[in-house]
Amino acid sequence: LAETRRFGALRPQLAAIRDECRAIEPPSARAAQTLLRGWRCCRAASVQPLAIVAVPLVQIPLLIWSLVGIRRMVDAGSPLTEQMRAGGPGWQKDLTAPHAPGLLPVVSVALIVGNLQLATAGTRSGLFLAVRNGLQAAAVVAYPFFVALPAGVFACWIPNSAFSLAQHLAAAASRAASRAATTTATATASTATAAAAATA
């Protein structure tokens, strides 16, 4: 969160760099120069951009590995099949069968869309927004596939996605608090300067 907060404070500088590089041609040179100058800006402020994406890069393979493992657990040939058929909570005793009302897939898709929305909140990058929109559309289109998954898969998927959503909300709250503190400090300094000028 601290790294994300420091990176958020650099957004005005990064936006200025992007605007300054907008006239560079060809686009490949513009992108390279924008990335290079953005990287130098971050490092000068002791911000490590790679640390911001490190958590998602670790979480995504772990999530896939977990889902594959759970999927194998609920397969017909698994030695745990009998326990999984009767070990679910009251609303879904058989974890090897799809969720009959289809609510678990709906919750999963909603969490995916929400996480992607929060992950790109505040960005003005057309590339990031296009990727976000594409992934959100893919999640909605894949809903029929999710419906066919055993309910046991969602026992891992939904808590994981909910935890990620909580992380994004905490990061957003931290950025908002940082902006509020900066605004307050600026206003206080301006008031002090005006008071000193008036006294003089």
mmCIF file with all atom_site columns, C-alpha atoms in Angstrom, residues 71-179:
data_model
loop_
_atom_site.group_PDB
_atom_site.id
_atom_site.type_symbol
_atom_site.label_atom_id
_atom_site.label_alt_id
_atom_site.label_comp_id
_atom_site.label_asym_id
_atom_site.label_entity_id
_atom_site.label_seq_id
_atom_site.pdbx_PDB_ins_code
_atom_site.Cartn_x
_atom_site.Cartn_y
_atom_site.Cartn_z
_atom_site.occupancy
_atom_site.B_iso_or_equiv
_atom_site.pdbx_formal_charge
_atom_site.auth_seq_id
_atom_site.auth_comp_id
_atom_site.auth_asym_id
_atom_site.auth_atom_id
_atom_site.pdbx_PDB_model_num
ATOM 1   C CA . ARG A 1 71  ? -11.167 -28.847 -10.064 1.00 0.00 ? 71  ARG A CA 1
ATOM 2   C CA . ARG A 1 72  ? -9.262  -32.139 -9.805  1.00 0.00 ? 72  ARG A CA 1
ATOM 3   C CA . MET A 1 73  ? -10.513 -32.646 -6.270  1.00 0.00 ? 73  MET A CA 1
ATOM 4   C CA . VAL A 1 74  ? -14.125 -32.528 -7.387  1.00 0.00 ? 74  VAL A CA 1
ATOM 5   C CA . ASP A 1 75  ? -13.641 -34.685 -10.493 1.00 0.00 ? 75  ASP A CA 1
ATOM 6   C CA . ALA A 1 76  ? -15.409 -38.053 -10.550 1.00 0.00 ? 76  ALA A CA 1
ATOM 7   C CA . GLY A 1 77  ? -12.132 -39.975 -10.319 1.00 0.00 ? 77  GLY A CA 1
ATOM 8   C CA . SER A 1 78  ? -10.834 -38.130 -7.274  1.00 0.00 ? 78  SER A CA 1
ATOM 9   C CA . PRO A 1 79  ? -10.466 -40.094 -4.011  1.00 0.00 ? 79  PRO A CA 1
ATOM 10  C CA . LEU A 1 80  ? -12.178 -37.170 -2.291  1.00 0.00 ? 80  LEU A CA 1
ATOM 11  C CA . THR A 1 81  ? -15.276 -37.348 -4.467  1.00 0.00 ? 81  THR A CA 1
ATOM 12  C CA . GLU A 1 82  ? -17.506 -38.944 -1.845  1.00 0.00 ? 82  GLU A CA 1
ATOM 13  C CA . GLN A 1 83  ? -16.548 -36.393 0.804   1.00 0.00 ? 83  GLN A CA 1
ATOM 14  C CA . MET A 1 84  ? -17.016 -33.525 -1.634  1.00 0.00 ? 84  MET A CA 1
ATOM 15  C CA . ARG A 1 85  ? -20.500 -34.752 -2.544  1.00 0.00 ? 85  ARG A CA 1
ATOM 16  C CA . ALA A 1 86  ? -21.704 -34.425 1.024   1.00 0.00 ? 86  ALA A CA 1
ATOM 17  C CA . GLY A 1 87  ? -19.275 -31.978 2.614   1.00 0.00 ? 87  GLY A CA 1
ATOM 18  C CA . GLY A 1 88  ? -20.598 -28.673 1.342   1.00 0.00 ? 88  GLY A CA 1
ATOM 19  C CA . PRO A 1 89  ? -22.438 -26.046 3.374   1.00 0.00 ? 89  PRO A CA 1
ATOM 20  C CA . GLY A 1 90  ? -26.210 -26.108 3.756   1.00 0.00 ? 90  GLY A CA 1
ATOM 21  C CA . TRP A 1 91  ? -26.940 -24.242 0.551   1.00 0.00 ? 91  TRP A CA 1
ATOM 22  C CA . GLN A 1 92  ? -24.792 -26.621 -1.568  1.00 0.00 ? 92  GLN A CA 1
ATOM 23  C CA . LYS A 1 93  ? -24.107 -30.025 -0.069  1.00 0.00 ? 93  LYS A CA 1
ATOM 24  C CA . ASP A 1 94  ? -22.730 -31.508 -3.308  1.00 0.00 ? 94  ASP A CA 1
ATOM 25  C CA . LEU A 1 95  ? -19.608 -29.534 -4.206  1.00 0.00 ? 95  LEU A CA 1
ATOM 26  C CA . THR A 1 96  ? -18.973 -31.683 -7.278  1.00 0.00 ? 96  THR A CA 1
ATOM 27  C CA . ALA A 1 97  ? -22.137 -30.391 -8.974  1.00 0.00 ? 97  ALA A CA 1
ATOM 28  C CA . PRO A 1 98  ? -22.709 -26.960 -10.502 1.00 0.00 ? 98  PRO A CA 1
ATOM 29  C CA . HIS A 1 99  ? -24.530 -24.450 -8.329  1.00 0.00 ? 99  HIS A CA 1
ATOM 30  C CA . ALA A 1 100 ? -28.164 -24.941 -9.361  1.00 0.00 ? 100 ALA A CA 1
ATOM 31  C CA . PRO A 1 101 ? -29.390 -21.325 -8.952  1.00 0.00 ? 101 PRO A CA 1
ATOM 32  C CA . GLY A 1 102 ? -26.272 -20.097 -10.760 1.00 0.00 ? 102 GLY A CA 1
ATOM 33  C CA . LEU A 1 103 ? -25.599 -17.386 -8.181  1.00 0.00 ? 103 LEU A CA 1
ATOM 34  C CA . LEU A 1 104 ? -22.000 -18.359 -7.448  1.00 0.00 ? 104 LEU A CA 1
ATOM 35  C CA . PRO A 1 105 ? -20.891 -17.763 -11.058 1.00 0.00 ? 105 PRO A CA 1
ATOM 36  C CA . VAL A 1 106 ? -22.700 -14.409 -11.012 1.00 0.00 ? 106 VAL A CA 1
ATOM 37  C CA . VAL A 1 107 ? -20.841 -13.391 -7.840  1.00 0.00 ? 107 VAL A CA 1
ATOM 38  C CA . SER A 1 108 ? -17.549 -14.529 -9.364  1.00 0.00 ? 108 SER A CA 1
ATOM 39  C CA . VAL A 1 109 ? -18.065 -12.519 -12.549 1.00 0.00 ? 109 VAL A CA 1
ATOM 40  C CA . ALA A 1 110 ? -19.116 -9.462  -10.520 1.00 0.00 ? 110 ALA A CA 1
ATOM 41  C CA . LEU A 1 111 ? -15.962 -9.719  -8.399  1.00 0.00 ? 111 LEU A CA 1
ATOM 42  C CA . ILE A 1 112 ? -13.768 -10.043 -11.497 1.00 0.00 ? 112 ILE A CA 1
ATOM 43  C CA . VAL A 1 113 ? -15.361 -6.971  -13.068 1.00 0.00 ? 113 VAL A CA 1
ATOM 44  C CA . GLY A 1 114 ? -15.110 -5.022  -9.807  1.00 0.00 ? 114 GLY A CA 1
ATOM 45  C CA . ASN A 1 115 ? -11.452 -5.916  -9.252  1.00 0.00 ? 115 ASN A CA 1
ATOM 46  C CA . LEU A 1 116 ? -10.532 -4.872  -12.786 1.00 0.00 ? 116 LEU A CA 1
ATOM 47  C CA . GLN A 1 117 ? -12.465 -1.607  -12.391 1.00 0.00 ? 117 GLN A CA 1
ATOM 48  C CA . LEU A 1 118 ? -10.738 -0.715  -9.129  1.00 0.00 ? 118 LEU A CA 1
ATOM 49  C CA . ALA A 1 119 ? -7.309  -1.806  -10.396 1.00 0.00 ? 119 ALA A CA 1
ATOM 50  C CA . THR A 1 120 ? -7.476  0.795   -13.163 1.00 0.00 ? 120 THR A CA 1
ATOM 51  C CA . ALA A 1 121 ? -9.306  3.531   -11.254 1.00 0.00 ? 121 ALA A CA 1
ATOM 52  C CA . GLY A 1 122 ? -7.850  6.922   -12.006 1.00 0.00 ? 122 GLY A CA 1
ATOM 53  C CA . THR A 1 123 ? -5.737  5.822   -14.962 1.00 0.00 ? 123 THR A CA 1
ATOM 54  C CA . ARG A 1 124 ? -5.883  7.798   -18.179 1.00 0.00 ? 124 ARG A CA 1
ATOM 55  C CA . SER A 1 125 ? -3.896  5.294   -20.215 1.00 0.00 ? 125 SER A CA 1
ATOM 56  C CA . GLY A 1 126 ? -5.877  4.200   -23.256 1.00 0.00 ? 126 GLY A CA 1
ATOM 57  C CA . LEU A 1 127 ? -3.986  0.906   -23.295 1.00 0.00 ? 127 LEU A CA 1
ATOM 58  C CA . PHE A 1 128 ? -4.842  0.054   -19.690 1.00 0.00 ? 128 PHE A CA 1
ATOM 59  C CA . LEU A 1 129 ? -8.471  1.008   -20.207 1.00 0.00 ? 129 LEU A CA 1
ATOM 60  C CA . ALA A 1 130 ? -8.697  -1.087  -23.378 1.00 0.00 ? 130 ALA A CA 1
ATOM 61  C CA . VAL A 1 131 ? -7.174  -4.091  -21.596 1.00 0.00 ? 131 VAL A CA 1
ATOM 62  C CA . ARG A 1 132 ? -9.558  -3.608  -18.664 1.00 0.00 ? 132 ARG A CA 1
ATOM 63  C CA . ASN A 1 133 ? -12.593 -3.388  -20.922 1.00 0.00 ? 133 ASN A CA 1
ATOM 64  C CA . GLY A 1 134 ? -11.489 -6.458  -22.857 1.00 0.00 ? 134 GLY A CA 1
ATOM 65  C CA . LEU A 1 135 ? -10.962 -8.532  -19.714 1.00 0.00 ? 135 LEU A CA 1
ATOM 66  C CA . GLN A 1 136 ? -14.275 -7.415  -18.249 1.00 0.00 ? 136 GLN A CA 1
ATOM 67  C CA . ALA A 1 137 ? -16.078 -8.330  -21.468 1.00 0.00 ? 137 ALA A CA 1
ATOM 68  C CA . ALA A 1 138 ? -14.293 -11.698 -21.530 1.00 0.00 ? 138 ALA A CA 1
ATOM 69  C CA . ALA A 1 139 ? -15.430 -12.415 -17.959 1.00 0.00 ? 139 ALA A CA 1
ATOM 70  C CA . VAL A 1 140 ? -19.061 -11.692 -18.884 1.00 0.00 ? 140 VAL A CA 1
ATOM 71  C CA . VAL A 1 141 ? -18.860 -13.729 -22.097 1.00 0.00 ? 141 VAL A CA 1
ATOM 72  C CA . ALA A 1 142 ? -17.328 -16.643 -20.160 1.00 0.00 ? 142 ALA A CA 1
ATOM 73  C CA . TYR A 1 143 ? -20.291 -16.785 -17.769 1.00 0.00 ? 143 TYR A CA 1
ATOM 74  C CA . PRO A 1 144 ? -21.802 -19.894 -19.476 1.00 0.00 ? 144 PRO A CA 1
ATOM 75  C CA . PHE A 1 145 ? -18.484 -21.661 -18.862 1.00 0.00 ? 145 PHE A CA 1
ATOM 76  C CA . PHE A 1 146 ? -18.496 -20.628 -15.202 1.00 0.00 ? 146 PHE A CA 1
ATOM 77  C CA . VAL A 1 147 ? -22.034 -21.963 -14.763 1.00 0.00 ? 147 VAL A CA 1
ATOM 78  C CA . ALA A 1 148 ? -20.827 -25.448 -15.698 1.00 0.00 ? 148 ALA A CA 1
ATOM 79  C CA . LEU A 1 149 ? -18.040 -25.472 -13.088 1.00 0.00 ? 149 LEU A CA 1
ATOM 80  C CA . PRO A 1 150 ? -18.526 -27.471 -9.879  1.00 0.00 ? 150 PRO A CA 1
ATOM 81  C CA . ALA A 1 151 ? -19.596 -25.402 -6.889  1.00 0.00 ? 151 ALA A CA 1
ATOM 82  C CA . GLY A 1 152 ? -16.421 -26.459 -5.066  1.00 0.00 ? 152 GLY A CA 1
ATOM 83  C CA . VAL A 1 153 ? -14.327 -24.348 -7.434  1.00 0.00 ? 153 VAL A CA 1
ATOM 84  C CA . PHE A 1 154 ? -16.088 -21.215 -6.221  1.00 0.00 ? 154 PHE A CA 1
ATOM 85  C CA . ALA A 1 155 ? -15.306 -22.086 -2.598  1.00 0.00 ? 155 ALA A CA 1
ATOM 86  C CA . CYS A 1 156 ? -11.775 -20.923 -3.394  1.00 0.00 ? 156 CYS A CA 1
ATOM 87  C CA . TRP A 1 157 ? -12.453 -18.491 -6.205  1.00 0.00 ? 157 TRP A CA 1
ATOM 88  C CA . ILE A 1 158 ? -14.935 -16.192 -4.449  1.00 0.00 ? 158 ILE A CA 1
ATOM 89  C CA . PRO A 1 159 ? -12.947 -15.701 -1.181  1.00 0.00 ? 159 PRO A CA 1
ATOM 90  C CA . ASN A 1 160 ? -9.779  -15.051 -3.208  1.00 0.00 ? 160 ASN A CA 1
ATOM 91  C CA . SER A 1 161 ? -11.507 -12.470 -5.400  1.00 0.00 ? 161 SER A CA 1
ATOM 92  C CA . ALA A 1 162 ? -13.183 -10.883 -2.378  1.00 0.00 ? 162 ALA A CA 1
ATOM 93  C CA . PHE A 1 163 ? -9.790  -10.551 -0.681  1.00 0.00 ? 163 PHE A CA 1
ATOM 94  C CA . SER A 1 164 ? -8.374  -8.897  -3.814  1.00 0.00 ? 164 SER A CA 1
ATOM 95  C CA . LEU A 1 165 ? -11.339 -6.508  -3.848  1.00 0.00 ? 165 LEU A CA 1
ATOM 96  C CA . ALA A 1 166 ? -10.640 -5.605  -0.229  1.00 0.00 ? 166 ALA A CA 1
ATOM 97  C CA . GLN A 1 167 ? -6.997  -4.942  -1.147  1.00 0.00 ? 167 GLN A CA 1
ATOM 98  C CA . HIS A 1 168 ? -8.035  -2.610  -3.965  1.00 0.00 ? 168 HIS A CA 1
ATOM 99  C CA . LEU A 1 169 ? -10.478 -0.764  -1.698  1.00 0.00 ? 169 LEU A CA 1
ATOM 100 C CA . ALA A 1 170 ? -7.807  -0.349  0.986   1.00 0.00 ? 170 ALA A CA 1
ATOM 101 C CA . ALA A 1 171 ? -5.352  0.981   -1.611  1.00 0.00 ? 171 ALA A CA 1
ATOM 102 C CA . ALA A 1 172 ? -7.980  3.411   -2.927  1.00 0.00 ? 172 ALA A CA 1
ATOM 103 C CA . ALA A 1 173 ? -8.730  4.634   0.611   1.00 0.00 ? 173 ALA A CA 1
ATOM 104 C CA . SER A 1 174 ? -5.009  5.082   1.234   1.00 0.00 ? 174 SER A CA 1
ATOM 105 C CA . ARG A 1 175 ? -4.600  7.136   -1.948  1.00 0.00 ? 175 ARG A CA 1
ATOM 106 C CA . ALA A 1 176 ? -7.608  9.291   -1.025  1.00 0.00 ? 176 ALA A CA 1
ATOM 107 C CA . ALA A 1 177 ? -6.180  9.931   2.446   1.00 0.00 ? 177 ALA A CA 1
ATOM 108 C CA . SER A 1 178 ? -2.824  10.855  0.937   1.00 0.00 ? 178 SER A CA 1
ATOM 109 C CA . ARG A 1 179 ? -4.443  13.323  -1.482  1.00 0.00 ? 179 ARG A CA 1
#
